[in-house]
Coordinates of C-alpha atoms and ligand atoms in Angstrom, one line a residue:
Chain A
M1106 CA 102.8 101.8 149.6
L1107 CA 103.8 99.2 147.0
K1108 CA 103.5 95.4 147.4
L1109 CA 104.5 92.8 144.9
D1110 CA 103.3 89.3 145.9
R1111 CA 104.8 86.2 144.2
I1112 CA 105.0 87.7 140.8
N1113 CA 105.8 85.3 138.0
K1114 CA 106.2 86.0 134.3
I1115 CA 107.3 83.6 131.6
F1116 CA 107.7 84.8 128.0
N1117 CA 107.0 82.6 125.1
E1118 CA 105.7 79.8 127.3
G1119 CA 105.8 76.3 125.8
T1120 CA 108.1 77.3 122.9
P1121 CA 111.8 76.7 122.5
D1122 CA 112.3 80.4 123.3
E1123 CA 110.7 80.0 126.7
K1124 CA 112.2 82.5 129.2
I1125 CA 111.4 82.8 132.9
A1126 CA 111.7 86.6 133.2
L1127 CA 110.4 86.9 136.8
D1128 CA 110.5 84.0 139.3
N1129 CA 108.5 84.5 142.4
I1130 CA 109.2 88.2 143.1
N1131 CA 108.2 89.5 146.5
L1132 CA 108.8 93.1 147.4
R1133 CA 107.5 95.7 149.8
L1134 CA 108.1 99.4 149.8
A1135 CA 107.2 101.7 152.7
P1136 CA 106.1 105.3 151.9
G1137 CA 109.2 107.3 151.1
D1138 CA 111.4 104.4 150.3
F1139 CA 113.9 104.9 147.5
V1140 CA 115.1 101.6 146.3
T1141 CA 117.9 101.2 143.7
I1142 CA 117.9 98.0 141.6
I1143 CA 121.0 96.5 140.1
G1144 CA 121.5 93.3 138.1
S1145 CA 123.0 91.9 134.9
N1146 CA 121.4 92.2 131.5
G1147 CA 118.3 90.1 131.2
A1148 CA 117.9 89.8 135.0
G1149 CA 114.3 90.9 134.8
K1150 CA 114.6 94.5 136.1
S1151 CA 112.6 96.1 133.3
T1152 CA 110.1 93.3 133.3
M1153 CA 109.5 94.0 137.0
M1154 CA 109.0 97.7 136.3
N1155 CA 106.6 96.9 133.6
M1156 CA 104.6 94.7 136.0
I1157 CA 104.3 97.6 138.4
S1158 CA 103.3 100.1 135.7
G1159 CA 100.9 97.7 134.0
A1160 CA 102.6 97.7 130.7
L1161 CA 102.8 93.9 131.2
M1162 CA 100.5 91.6 133.2
P1163 CA 101.9 89.0 135.5
D1164 CA 101.1 85.3 134.8
F1165 CA 100.7 84.9 138.5
G1166 CA 100.8 87.0 141.6
S1167 CA 99.5 90.4 142.6
V1168 CA 100.5 94.1 142.6
T1169 CA 99.1 96.4 145.3
I1170 CA 99.5 100.1 145.4
D1171 CA 98.3 102.2 148.4
S1172 CA 96.4 99.1 149.5
N1173 CA 94.5 98.9 146.2
D1174 CA 94.9 95.7 144.2
V1175 CA 95.8 97.0 140.8
T1176 CA 96.9 93.7 139.3
R1177 CA 94.3 93.7 136.5
L1178 CA 94.1 97.5 136.1
P1179 CA 95.3 98.7 132.6
E1180 CA 98.4 100.8 132.3
Y1181 CA 96.6 104.1 131.7
K1182 CA 94.5 103.7 134.8
R1183 CA 97.4 102.9 137.0
A1184 CA 99.2 105.9 135.6
H1185 CA 97.2 108.0 138.0
F1186 CA 99.5 106.8 140.8
I1187 CA 102.7 106.1 138.9
G1188 CA 105.2 108.4 137.4
R1189 CA 107.8 106.9 135.0
V1190 CA 110.9 107.9 133.2
F1191 CA 112.2 105.7 130.4
Q1192 CA 115.7 104.9 129.4
D1193 CA 115.2 106.4 125.9
P1194 CA 115.0 110.2 126.2
M1195 CA 112.7 110.2 123.2
A1196 CA 110.1 108.0 125.0
G1197 CA 108.9 110.3 127.8
T1198 CA 107.9 113.4 125.9
A1199 CA 105.9 114.3 122.8
P1200 CA 108.5 115.8 120.3
A1201 CA 106.1 117.7 118.1
M1202 CA 104.5 119.5 121.0
T1203 CA 105.9 122.5 123.0
I1204 CA 107.4 122.3 126.4
E1205 CA 104.4 123.9 128.0
E1206 CA 102.1 121.5 126.2
N1207 CA 104.0 118.5 127.4
L1208 CA 103.9 119.8 130.9
A1209 CA 100.1 120.4 130.6
I1210 CA 99.7 116.7 129.6
A1211 CA 101.7 115.7 132.7
Y1212 CA 99.7 118.1 134.8
S1213 CA 96.4 116.4 133.8
R1214 CA 97.7 113.0 134.9
N1215 CA 95.5 112.6 137.9
Q1216 CA 92.5 114.5 136.7
K1217 CA 89.8 114.0 134.2
R1218 CA 90.8 115.7 130.9
G1219 CA 88.2 118.1 129.7
L1220 CA 87.6 121.1 127.4
R1221 CA 89.6 123.5 129.5
F1222 CA 92.7 125.0 127.8
G1223 CA 95.6 122.8 128.6
V1224 CA 97.8 125.8 129.1
D1225 CA 96.4 128.9 130.8
K1226 CA 98.0 131.8 132.5
K1227 CA 97.9 130.3 136.0
R1228 CA 99.4 127.0 134.8
R1229 CA 102.0 128.7 132.7
D1230 CA 103.3 130.4 135.8
F1231 CA 103.3 127.1 137.7
F1232 CA 105.2 125.4 134.8
R1233 CA 107.7 128.2 134.8
T1234 CA 108.5 128.0 138.5
S1235 CA 108.7 124.2 138.2
L1236 CA 111.1 124.4 135.3
E1237 CA 113.3 126.8 137.2
R1238 CA 114.2 123.8 139.5
L1239 CA 116.0 122.2 136.6
H1240 CA 118.4 125.1 136.1
L1241 CA 118.4 124.5 132.3
N1242 CA 116.8 127.8 131.4
L1243 CA 113.9 125.9 130.0
E1244 CA 111.5 128.2 131.8
N1245 CA 112.3 130.8 129.1
R1246 CA 111.6 128.3 126.2
L1247 CA 108.1 127.4 127.1
T1248 CA 106.9 127.5 123.5
A1249 CA 109.8 125.6 122.0
K1250 CA 109.1 122.2 120.5
V1251 CA 110.4 119.4 122.7
G1252 CA 111.9 117.7 119.6
L1253 CA 114.5 120.5 119.5
L1254 CA 115.8 119.8 123.0
S1255 CA 118.9 117.7 123.6
G1256 CA 118.6 114.2 125.1
G1257 CA 119.7 115.5 128.5
E1258 CA 117.2 118.4 128.5
R1259 CA 114.5 116.0 127.4
Q1260 CA 115.3 113.6 130.2
A1261 CA 115.3 116.4 132.7
L1262 CA 111.9 117.5 131.4
S1263 CA 110.6 113.9 131.6
L1264 CA 111.8 113.7 135.1
L1265 CA 109.9 116.9 136.1
M1266 CA 106.8 115.7 134.2
A1267 CA 106.9 112.4 136.0
T1268 CA 107.3 113.9 139.5
F1269 CA 105.5 117.2 139.6
T1270 CA 102.1 115.7 140.2
K1271 CA 103.6 113.8 143.2
P1272 CA 102.8 110.2 142.1
S1273 CA 102.5 107.5 144.7
I1274 CA 105.3 105.5 143.0
L1275 CA 108.1 106.8 140.8
L1276 CA 109.7 104.3 138.4
L1277 CA 113.0 105.1 136.8
D1278 CA 114.4 102.5 134.4
E1279 CA 118.1 103.3 133.6
H1280 CA 116.9 106.9 132.9
T1281 CA 120.5 108.2 132.8
A1282 CA 122.0 105.3 130.7
A1283 CA 121.6 107.1 127.3
L1284 CA 123.3 110.3 128.4
D1285 CA 127.0 111.3 128.5
P1286 CA 128.6 111.2 131.9
S1287 CA 128.2 114.9 132.7
R1288 CA 124.6 115.0 131.7
A1289 CA 124.0 111.7 133.5
D1290 CA 125.4 113.4 136.7
L1291 CA 123.1 116.3 136.2
I1292 CA 120.0 114.1 135.9
T1293 CA 121.2 112.0 138.9
K1294 CA 121.4 115.2 141.0
L1295 CA 118.0 116.3 139.8
T1296 CA 116.6 112.9 140.6
K1297 CA 117.8 113.2 144.1
E1298 CA 116.5 116.7 144.6
L1299 CA 113.1 116.0 143.1
V1300 CA 112.6 112.8 145.0
E1301 CA 113.7 114.3 148.3
A1302 CA 111.6 117.4 147.9
D1303 CA 108.4 115.4 147.8
N1304 CA 109.6 112.3 149.6
L1305 CA 108.5 110.2 146.7
T1306 CA 108.4 106.4 146.9
T1307 CA 110.9 105.4 144.2
L1308 CA 112.3 102.4 142.3
M1309 CA 115.3 103.1 140.2
V1310 CA 117.1 100.6 137.9
T1311 CA 120.7 101.4 137.2
H1312 CA 123.8 99.6 135.8
N1313 CA 126.0 102.1 137.6
M1314 CA 126.8 100.5 140.9
Q1315 CA 128.2 103.7 142.4
Q1316 CA 124.9 105.5 141.5
A1317 CA 123.0 102.6 143.1
L1318 CA 125.0 103.1 146.3
D1319 CA 124.9 106.9 146.3
L1320 CA 121.2 107.2 145.9
G1321 CA 118.3 105.9 147.9
N1322 CA 117.9 104.2 151.3
R1323 CA 117.6 100.6 150.1
L1324 CA 119.1 98.5 147.4
I1325 CA 118.2 95.2 145.7
M1326 CA 120.1 93.0 143.4
M1327 CA 118.4 90.9 140.8
D1328 CA 119.6 87.9 138.8
K1329 CA 117.8 85.4 136.5
G1330 CA 114.4 86.7 137.4
Q1331 CA 114.9 86.6 141.2
I1332 CA 115.7 89.2 143.9
I1333 CA 118.9 87.6 145.2
L1334 CA 119.9 90.4 147.6
E1335 CA 118.1 93.0 149.6
V1336 CA 120.1 95.6 151.5
S1337 CA 118.1 97.3 154.2
E1338 CA 118.0 100.9 155.3
D1339 CA 120.5 100.5 158.1
K1340 CA 123.0 98.4 156.1
K1341 CA 123.1 100.5 153.0
P1342 CA 125.2 103.5 154.1
G1343 CA 128.4 101.6 154.7
L1344 CA 128.1 99.5 151.5
T1345 CA 130.8 99.5 148.8
I1346 CA 131.2 98.0 145.3
P1347 CA 133.6 95.2 146.4
D1348 CA 131.0 94.3 149.1
L1349 CA 128.4 93.9 146.5
M1350 CA 130.7 91.8 144.3
T1351 CA 131.6 89.4 147.2
E1352 CA 127.9 89.2 148.2
F1353 CA 127.1 88.1 144.7
E1354 CA 129.8 85.4 144.6
H1355 CA 128.7 84.2 147.9
I1356 CA 125.1 83.8 146.9
R1357 CA 125.6 82.5 143.3
G1358 CA 128.8 80.6 143.9
E1359 CA 130.2 82.2 140.8
K1360 CA 132.1 85.4 140.0
M1361 CA 129.9 88.4 139.1
N1362 CA 129.8 88.8 135.4
S1363 CA 131.8 92.0 135.6
D1364 CA 130.7 93.3 132.2
R1365 CA 130.9 97.0 131.3
A1366 CA 127.3 97.5 132.2
L1367 CA 127.5 96.2 135.7
L1368 CA 130.4 98.4 136.8
G1369 CA 129.0 101.4 134.8
Chain B
M1233 CA 86.9 134.2 86.0
L1234 CA 83.4 132.8 86.7
A1235 CA 84.8 129.2 86.8
L1236 CA 87.5 130.4 89.2
F1237 CA 84.9 131.9 91.5
G1238 CA 83.0 128.7 91.6
S1239 CA 86.1 126.7 92.4
V1240 CA 86.9 129.1 95.3
E1241 CA 83.4 128.5 96.7
Q1242 CA 83.8 124.7 96.4
G1243 CA 87.4 124.9 97.7
I1244 CA 86.2 126.6 100.9
I1245 CA 83.7 123.8 101.4
Y1246 CA 86.2 121.1 100.7
A1247 CA 88.5 122.8 103.2
I1248 CA 86.3 121.4 105.9
M1249 CA 86.9 117.9 104.6
A1250 CA 90.6 118.7 104.4
L1251 CA 90.6 119.8 108.1
G1252 CA 89.1 116.4 108.9
V1253 CA 91.9 114.6 106.9
Y1254 CA 94.4 116.8 108.7
L1255 CA 93.0 115.6 112.1
T1256 CA 93.6 112.0 111.3
F1257 CA 96.6 111.9 109.0
R1258 CA 98.7 114.6 110.7
V1259 CA 97.4 115.0 114.3
L1260 CA 96.5 111.4 115.1
D1261 CA 99.0 109.9 112.6
F1262 CA 96.3 107.6 111.5
P1263 CA 95.9 107.1 107.7
D1264 CA 92.1 107.0 107.7
L1265 CA 90.5 105.9 104.4
T1266 CA 86.9 106.0 105.8
V1267 CA 86.7 109.5 104.2
D1268 CA 85.7 108.3 100.7
G1269 CA 82.6 106.7 102.3
S1270 CA 81.8 109.2 105.1
F1271 CA 81.8 112.1 102.6
V1272 CA 79.0 110.4 100.7
T1273 CA 77.3 109.4 104.0
G1274 CA 77.1 113.1 104.8
A1275 CA 75.9 114.0 101.3
A1276 CA 73.3 111.2 101.3
T1277 CA 72.0 111.8 104.8
A1278 CA 71.5 115.5 104.1
A1279 CA 70.0 115.0 100.7
M1280 CA 67.7 112.2 101.9
M1281 CA 66.4 114.3 104.8
I1282 CA 65.9 117.4 102.7
V1283 CA 63.9 115.5 100.2
L1284 CA 61.8 114.0 103.0
G1285 CA 61.0 117.6 104.0
Y1286 CA 63.3 118.2 107.0
N1287 CA 64.8 121.6 107.5
P1288 CA 68.2 121.8 105.7
L1289 CA 69.9 122.8 109.0
I1290 CA 68.6 119.7 110.8
A1291 CA 69.5 117.6 107.8
T1292 CA 73.1 118.9 107.8
L1293 CA 73.3 118.3 111.6
A1294 CA 72.2 114.7 111.0
A1295 CA 74.8 114.3 108.4
V1296 CA 77.5 115.4 110.8
I1297 CA 76.3 112.9 113.4
A1298 CA 76.3 110.1 110.8
G1299 CA 79.9 110.9 109.9
F1300 CA 80.9 111.0 113.5
I1301 CA 79.4 107.5 114.1
A1302 CA 81.1 106.1 111.0
G1303 CA 84.5 107.5 112.2
C1304 CA 83.9 106.0 115.6
I1305 CA 83.3 102.6 114.1
T1306 CA 86.5 102.7 112.2
G1307 CA 88.2 103.6 115.5
L1308 CA 86.5 100.7 117.2
L1309 CA 87.7 98.3 114.4
H1310 CA 91.2 99.4 114.9
T1311 CA 91.4 99.7 118.7
K1312 CA 89.1 97.0 119.9
G1313 CA 89.3 94.7 116.9
K1314 CA 93.1 95.2 116.6
I1315 CA 92.7 95.7 112.8
N1316 CA 95.5 97.6 111.1
P1317 CA 94.6 101.3 110.5
L1318 CA 94.5 101.2 106.7
L1319 CA 92.4 98.1 106.6
S1320 CA 90.0 99.4 109.3
G1321 CA 89.4 102.5 107.1
I1322 CA 89.0 100.4 103.9
L1323 CA 86.5 98.1 105.5
M1324 CA 84.4 100.9 106.8
M1325 CA 84.6 102.7 103.4
I1326 CA 83.3 99.5 101.6
A1327 CA 80.6 99.0 104.3
L1328 CA 79.5 102.6 103.9
Y1329 CA 79.0 102.2 100.1
S1330 CA 76.1 99.9 100.8
I1331 CA 74.9 102.0 103.7
N1332 CA 74.9 105.1 101.6
L1333 CA 72.8 103.4 98.9
R1334 CA 70.3 102.5 101.6
I1335 CA 70.3 106.0 103.0
M1336 CA 69.5 107.4 99.6
G1337 CA 67.0 104.6 99.1
M1338 CA 64.9 106.0 101.9
T1339 CA 63.8 108.7 99.6
R1340 CA 61.7 106.3 97.5
E1341 CA 59.2 103.7 98.4
G1342 CA 60.7 100.3 98.3
G1343 CA 63.9 101.8 96.9
A1344 CA 66.5 99.7 98.5
G1345 CA 69.6 101.0 96.6
V1346 CA 69.3 104.5 95.1
S1347 CA 72.6 105.9 93.8
N1348 CA 71.5 109.5 93.1
V1349 CA 69.3 111.9 94.8
P1350 CA 68.7 115.2 93.1
L1351 CA 67.8 118.3 95.1
L1352 CA 66.3 120.4 92.4
N1353 CA 63.3 122.3 93.7
T1354 CA 64.1 121.9 97.4
D1355 CA 65.4 124.3 100.0
T1356 CA 69.0 124.0 101.0
I1357 CA 71.2 125.9 103.4
F1358 CA 72.2 128.1 100.5
T1359 CA 68.8 128.9 99.2
M1360 CA 67.7 129.7 102.8
F1361 CA 70.5 132.1 103.2
Q1362 CA 70.0 133.5 99.7
N1363 CA 66.4 134.5 100.6
F1364 CA 67.7 136.7 103.3
W1365 CA 70.9 137.8 101.5
G1366 CA 69.1 138.7 98.2
S1367 CA 66.8 141.1 100.1
L1368 CA 69.8 143.2 101.2
G1369 CA 70.7 144.1 97.6
I1370 CA 74.4 143.8 98.3
D1371 CA 75.0 141.6 95.2
D1372 CA 73.9 144.3 92.8
T1373 CA 76.1 146.9 94.5
I1374 CA 79.2 144.7 94.3
S1375 CA 78.4 143.6 90.7
N1376 CA 77.9 147.1 89.5
M1377 CA 81.2 148.2 91.1
L1378 CA 83.0 145.3 89.4
R1379 CA 81.4 146.2 86.1
E1380 CA 82.5 149.7 86.4
M1381 CA 86.0 148.4 87.1
G1382 CA 85.8 146.6 83.7
V1383 CA 85.0 143.1 84.9
E1384 CA 82.8 141.6 82.3
S1385 CA 81.3 138.4 83.8
V1386 CA 80.3 138.7 87.4
P1387 CA 78.9 136.0 89.7
T1388 CA 75.1 136.0 90.3
T1389 CA 75.6 136.1 94.0
Y1390 CA 78.2 136.6 96.7
G1391 CA 76.0 135.1 99.3
T1392 CA 77.2 131.5 98.8
V1393 CA 80.8 132.3 99.1
L1394 CA 80.0 134.3 102.3
V1395 CA 78.1 131.5 103.9
V1396 CA 80.8 128.9 103.2
L1397 CA 83.5 131.2 104.3
I1398 CA 81.7 131.9 107.6
I1399 CA 81.1 128.2 108.2
T1400 CA 84.7 127.2 107.4
I1401 CA 86.3 130.0 109.4
I1402 CA 84.1 129.0 112.4
I1403 CA 85.2 125.4 112.1
K1404 CA 88.9 126.4 111.7
F1405 CA 88.7 128.4 115.0
I1406 CA 86.9 125.6 116.8
A1407 CA 89.6 123.2 115.6
D1408 CA 92.3 125.6 116.8
W1409 CA 90.6 125.9 120.2
F1410 CA 89.9 122.2 120.5
L1411 CA 93.5 121.1 119.8
K1412 CA 94.6 123.3 122.7
T1413 CA 92.2 121.9 125.2
E1414 CA 93.3 119.1 127.6
V1415 CA 91.5 116.5 125.5
G1416 CA 93.0 118.1 122.3
L1417 CA 96.5 118.0 123.7
A1418 CA 96.0 114.3 124.6
I1419 CA 94.8 113.5 121.1
R1420 CA 97.9 115.3 119.6
A1421 CA 100.1 113.4 122.0
T1422 CA 98.4 110.1 121.0
G1423 CA 99.6 110.8 117.4
D1424 CA 103.0 111.9 118.6
N1425 CA 104.0 109.4 121.3
K1426 CA 101.5 106.8 122.4
R1427 CA 103.7 105.3 125.1
M1428 CA 104.2 108.7 126.7
I1429 CA 100.6 109.7 126.8
R1430 CA 99.6 106.3 128.2
S1431 CA 102.1 106.8 131.0
F1432 CA 100.2 110.0 131.8
S1433 CA 96.9 108.2 132.3
A1434 CA 95.3 108.8 128.9
N1435 CA 93.2 106.0 127.3
T1436 CA 94.7 106.1 123.8
D1437 CA 92.0 103.8 122.4
R1438 CA 89.3 106.2 123.4
L1439 CA 91.2 109.2 122.1
I1440 CA 91.7 107.5 118.7
I1441 CA 88.0 106.7 118.5
L1442 CA 87.1 110.3 119.4
G1443 CA 89.6 111.7 116.9
L1444 CA 88.4 109.6 114.1
G1445 CA 84.8 110.4 114.9
L1446 CA 85.4 114.2 114.9
S1447 CA 87.4 113.9 111.6
N1448 CA 84.7 112.0 109.8
A1449 CA 82.1 114.4 111.3
L1450 CA 83.9 117.2 109.4
V1451 CA 84.2 115.1 106.3
A1452 CA 80.4 114.4 106.4
L1453 CA 79.7 118.1 106.9
A1454 CA 81.6 118.9 103.8
G1455 CA 79.7 116.2 101.9
A1456 CA 76.4 117.6 103.1
L1457 CA 77.3 121.1 102.0
I1458 CA 78.6 119.9 98.6
A1459 CA 75.4 118.0 98.0
Q1460 CA 73.4 121.1 98.8
Y1461 CA 75.8 123.3 96.8
S1462 CA 75.7 121.1 93.7
K1463 CA 72.1 120.1 94.2
F1464 CA 72.5 116.4 94.2
S1465 CA 74.0 113.5 96.1
D1466 CA 75.6 110.7 94.2
I1467 CA 77.2 107.4 95.3
Q1468 CA 80.3 108.2 93.3
M1469 CA 81.0 111.6 94.7
G1470 CA 83.4 110.4 97.4
V1471 CA 85.7 108.5 95.1
G1472 CA 89.3 109.7 95.6
M1473 CA 88.2 112.1 98.3
I1474 CA 91.0 111.0 100.6
V1475 CA 93.6 111.8 98.1
I1476 CA 92.0 115.3 97.5
G1477 CA 92.1 115.9 101.2
L1478 CA 95.7 114.8 101.4
A1479 CA 96.6 116.9 98.4
S1480 CA 95.1 120.0 100.1
V1481 CA 96.9 119.3 103.4
I1482 CA 100.2 118.8 101.7
I1483 CA 99.9 121.8 99.3
G1484 CA 98.9 124.0 102.2
E1485 CA 101.6 122.9 104.5
A1486 CA 104.2 123.2 101.8
I1487 CA 103.2 126.8 101.0
F1488 CA 102.3 128.2 104.4
G1489 CA 104.2 126.0 106.9
T1490 CA 103.3 124.3 110.1
K1491 CA 104.9 126.4 112.8
T1492 CA 101.8 126.5 115.0
I1493 CA 98.4 124.8 115.1
V1494 CA 96.7 128.1 114.1
R1495 CA 99.0 128.5 111.1
T1496 CA 98.7 124.8 110.1
T1497 CA 94.9 124.8 110.1
F1498 CA 95.0 128.0 108.0
A1499 CA 97.4 126.3 105.6
V1500 CA 95.1 123.3 105.3
V1501 CA 92.1 125.6 104.4
A1502 CA 94.2 127.6 101.9
G1503 CA 95.6 124.4 100.5
A1504 CA 92.0 123.1 99.8
V1505 CA 91.2 126.3 97.9
I1506 CA 94.4 126.3 96.0
Y1507 CA 93.8 122.7 95.0
R1508 CA 90.4 123.5 93.6
M1509 CA 91.9 126.4 91.6
I1510 CA 94.6 124.1 90.1
Y1511 CA 91.8 121.7 89.3
A1512 CA 89.8 124.4 87.5
F1513 CA 92.9 125.4 85.5
A1514 CA 93.7 121.8 84.6
L1515 CA 90.1 121.4 83.3
R1516 CA 90.7 124.4 80.9
V1517 CA 93.5 122.6 79.2
D1518 CA 92.1 121.3 75.9
F1519 CA 93.5 117.8 75.9
L1520 CA 92.4 117.1 79.5
D1521 CA 89.0 115.6 80.3
T1522 CA 87.1 115.5 83.7
G1523 CA 88.0 111.9 83.9
D1524 CA 91.7 112.7 84.0
M1525 CA 91.3 114.6 87.2
K1526 CA 92.0 111.7 89.5
L1527 CA 95.2 111.1 87.7
I1528 CA 96.1 114.8 88.0
T1529 CA 95.3 114.7 91.7
A1530 CA 97.5 111.7 92.3
F1531 CA 100.2 113.5 90.3
I1532 CA 99.9 116.7 92.5
V1533 CA 100.2 114.6 95.7
I1534 CA 103.2 112.8 94.3
L1535 CA 104.8 116.1 93.3
A1536 CA 104.0 117.7 96.6
L1537 CA 105.6 114.7 98.4
V1538 CA 108.7 114.4 96.2
V1539 CA 109.6 118.0 95.4
P1540 CA 110.3 119.1 99.0
Q1541 CA 112.6 116.1 99.4
I1542 CA 114.6 117.1 96.3
I1543 CA 114.7 120.7 97.4
D1544 CA 115.9 119.6 100.9
K1545 CA 118.6 117.5 99.4
Q1546 CA 119.8 120.3 97.1
K1547 CA 120.0 122.7 100.0
E1548 CA 121.9 120.1 102.0
K1549 CA 124.4 119.6 99.1
K1550 CA 124.8 123.4 98.7
R1551 CA 125.4 123.8 102.4
K1552 CA 128.0 121.1 102.4
A1553 CA 129.8 122.4 99.3
K1554 CA 129.8 125.9 100.9
R1555 CA 131.4 124.6 104.1
M1556 CA 134.0 122.7 102.2
A1557 CA 134.8 125.7 100.1
E1558 CA 135.2 127.8 103.2
R1559 CA 137.4 125.2 104.8
N1560 CA 139.6 124.9 101.8
A1561 CA 140.0 128.6 101.6
A1562 CA 141.2 128.7 105.2
H1563 CA 143.6 125.8 104.5
I1564 CA 142.2 123.8 107.3
P1565 CA 142.2 120.1 106.7
A1566 CA 138.6 118.8 106.8
P1567 CA 138.0 116.8 109.9
V1568 CA 136.5 113.3 109.6
E1569 CA 132.7 113.6 109.3
Q1570 CA 131.3 112.9 112.7
G1571 CA 128.0 111.2 113.5
G1572 CA 125.5 113.7 114.9
N1573 CA 125.8 113.7 118.6
P1574 CA 122.2 113.2 119.8
L1575 CA 123.0 114.9 123.1
A1576 CA 124.7 118.0 121.7
Ligands
ATP301 N1 108.4 91.0 125.4 C1 109.3 90.1 125.6 N2 109.2 88.9 124.9 C2 110.0 87.9 125.1 N3 111.0 87.9 126.0 C3 111.2 89.1 126.7 C4 110.3 90.2 126.5 N4 110.7 91.2 127.4 C5 111.8 90.7 128.0 N5 112.1 89.4 127.6 C6 113.2 88.6 128.2 O1 113.0 88.6 129.6 C7 114.3 88.6 130.2 C8 114.3 89.8 131.2 O2 114.3 91.0 130.4 P1 114.4 92.4 131.1 O3 114.2 93.4 130.0 O4 113.5 92.5 132.2 O5 115.9 92.5 131.6 P2 116.6 93.7 132.3 O6 117.0 93.2 133.7 O7 115.9 94.9 132.2 O8 117.9 93.8 131.4 P3 118.7 95.0 130.9 O9 119.7 95.3 132.0 O10 119.4 94.5 129.7 O11 117.8 96.1 130.6 C9 115.3 88.8 129.1 O12 115.9 87.5 128.9 C10 114.5 89.2 127.9 O13 115.1 88.7 126.8
MG302 MG1 116.1 96.8 131.2

């Protein structure tokens, strides 16, 4: 489904600020895989997501989606196969437009946009039933401007918009990090429901280790631009936070930088 | 009264230009300065073709296409040439100055740079309509009615205002429809959140180019109509057009609001007419001269931009004072002012 081959990315190459953000990343996802990604700040998690979405191009290596080499495909073309939710609740929706208009934009993701009305009767019914799955009563606020929604509501809407066209790959980059705990839990629950409903192939970055253990069938840990640990489908169910900490020490020969973020 | 009637007619034509400015400044969030040039391009193209004997309708259509191309080039400069939006527009505006002289030069043999083309004894869209309208005799009926009601000076015809009204209303409805189509939604989202619309597989570069093209097509249409209305095209007629467009948008939005697209496009059209009326009144003031109009326009825009801020601040102050008063009355100690919770 998704294949990353020897991806390398260096920022500011040849300057004193040189930074190896990704160092020979190899990753394979089978259809329906749900991989959670943990790692300290600056480990390269977001950079890896940006390589997959096409927001950044690798210096070296290739990205394959559905056996198509998309390495040189611009972001907007890859978006046909990729759904994304960003960390910033403001980033995934158009605030000056209404809920139904935002959904209409998401709806046209994998079609050619034409001169048809973005929102017609049939689509509005579909949007309404889709919104009901969020249990936020948004189905009764179709013509409200998205800028009026709370961060949690916007993130739930972003999640729906990213998933309801059933993308080949779903990328979630700390999409609950900007929310308070109860709303974060709600979005986590929704993520689980929406991903499971369509069996979406998903990559989710999180700083919350518990969340990383609870969700998904696989887990990877990144550090300094490398994938240092891969937990397979059969090992993941029994895994605990202390297990992860010991693994890290074992691999890196140093204590895990137990900053706030890592323990969530 | 008569002067006011003329300014309404003109205002309705300028409303088309204002809708173009609305499309770039507000919808696309792209401050496009091409307008000063593309307005003249529209006027020059239409005037040149009419003088060369083309049907005014075809001449007007050609003007629209010329404006569309000009806007697309500004879009290309910005998206492909990575030139900042303001500079892209300014570059195109300057380039169009020379091009417009050339376009008008086509009316004369060996005339490379002609800065004025009169349309004195030629057909225009308006004379064409007048031929038909005049035969209906409606003008006399209305004028007689007005005279009976005691109105002294009556316009010679109501045909012109009717044509421009029909054209502008049609364009307003097309704009309303377009901004709700899939492409229209994508253009609006491009102005609202580029990152988001890109993640939904829209080519923002192409949408910006299209938006700028459509905007300048409208501006050029307004130019072509103004040229036929005032029976000349002049290289100077576009100076300050962008500020006039902006003034119309801001005045309209301030008075009529921006709740929905349909409402906003109406506000823009009405704003353009109101602007023309203010302009006409300002000209009546003895110590003001036509040359002062640009200064007055700039002043109107500054006012329209600053006054709402002051009003908002005043309202906020009043609200706070009221809340404090209520609190004091209830003898509840005021809690520490909290930062707005973005998730609330
Ligand atoms: N556009 C850029 N230019 C220069 N350096 C960058 C750029 N983007 C990221 N980096 C650097 O690359 C490294 C990896 O960044 P990245 O954002 O991928 O980390 P991350 O794992 O997502 O961290 P966090 O948990 O803080 O989000 C960091 O050191 C960062 O400073
Ligand atoms: Mg990150």
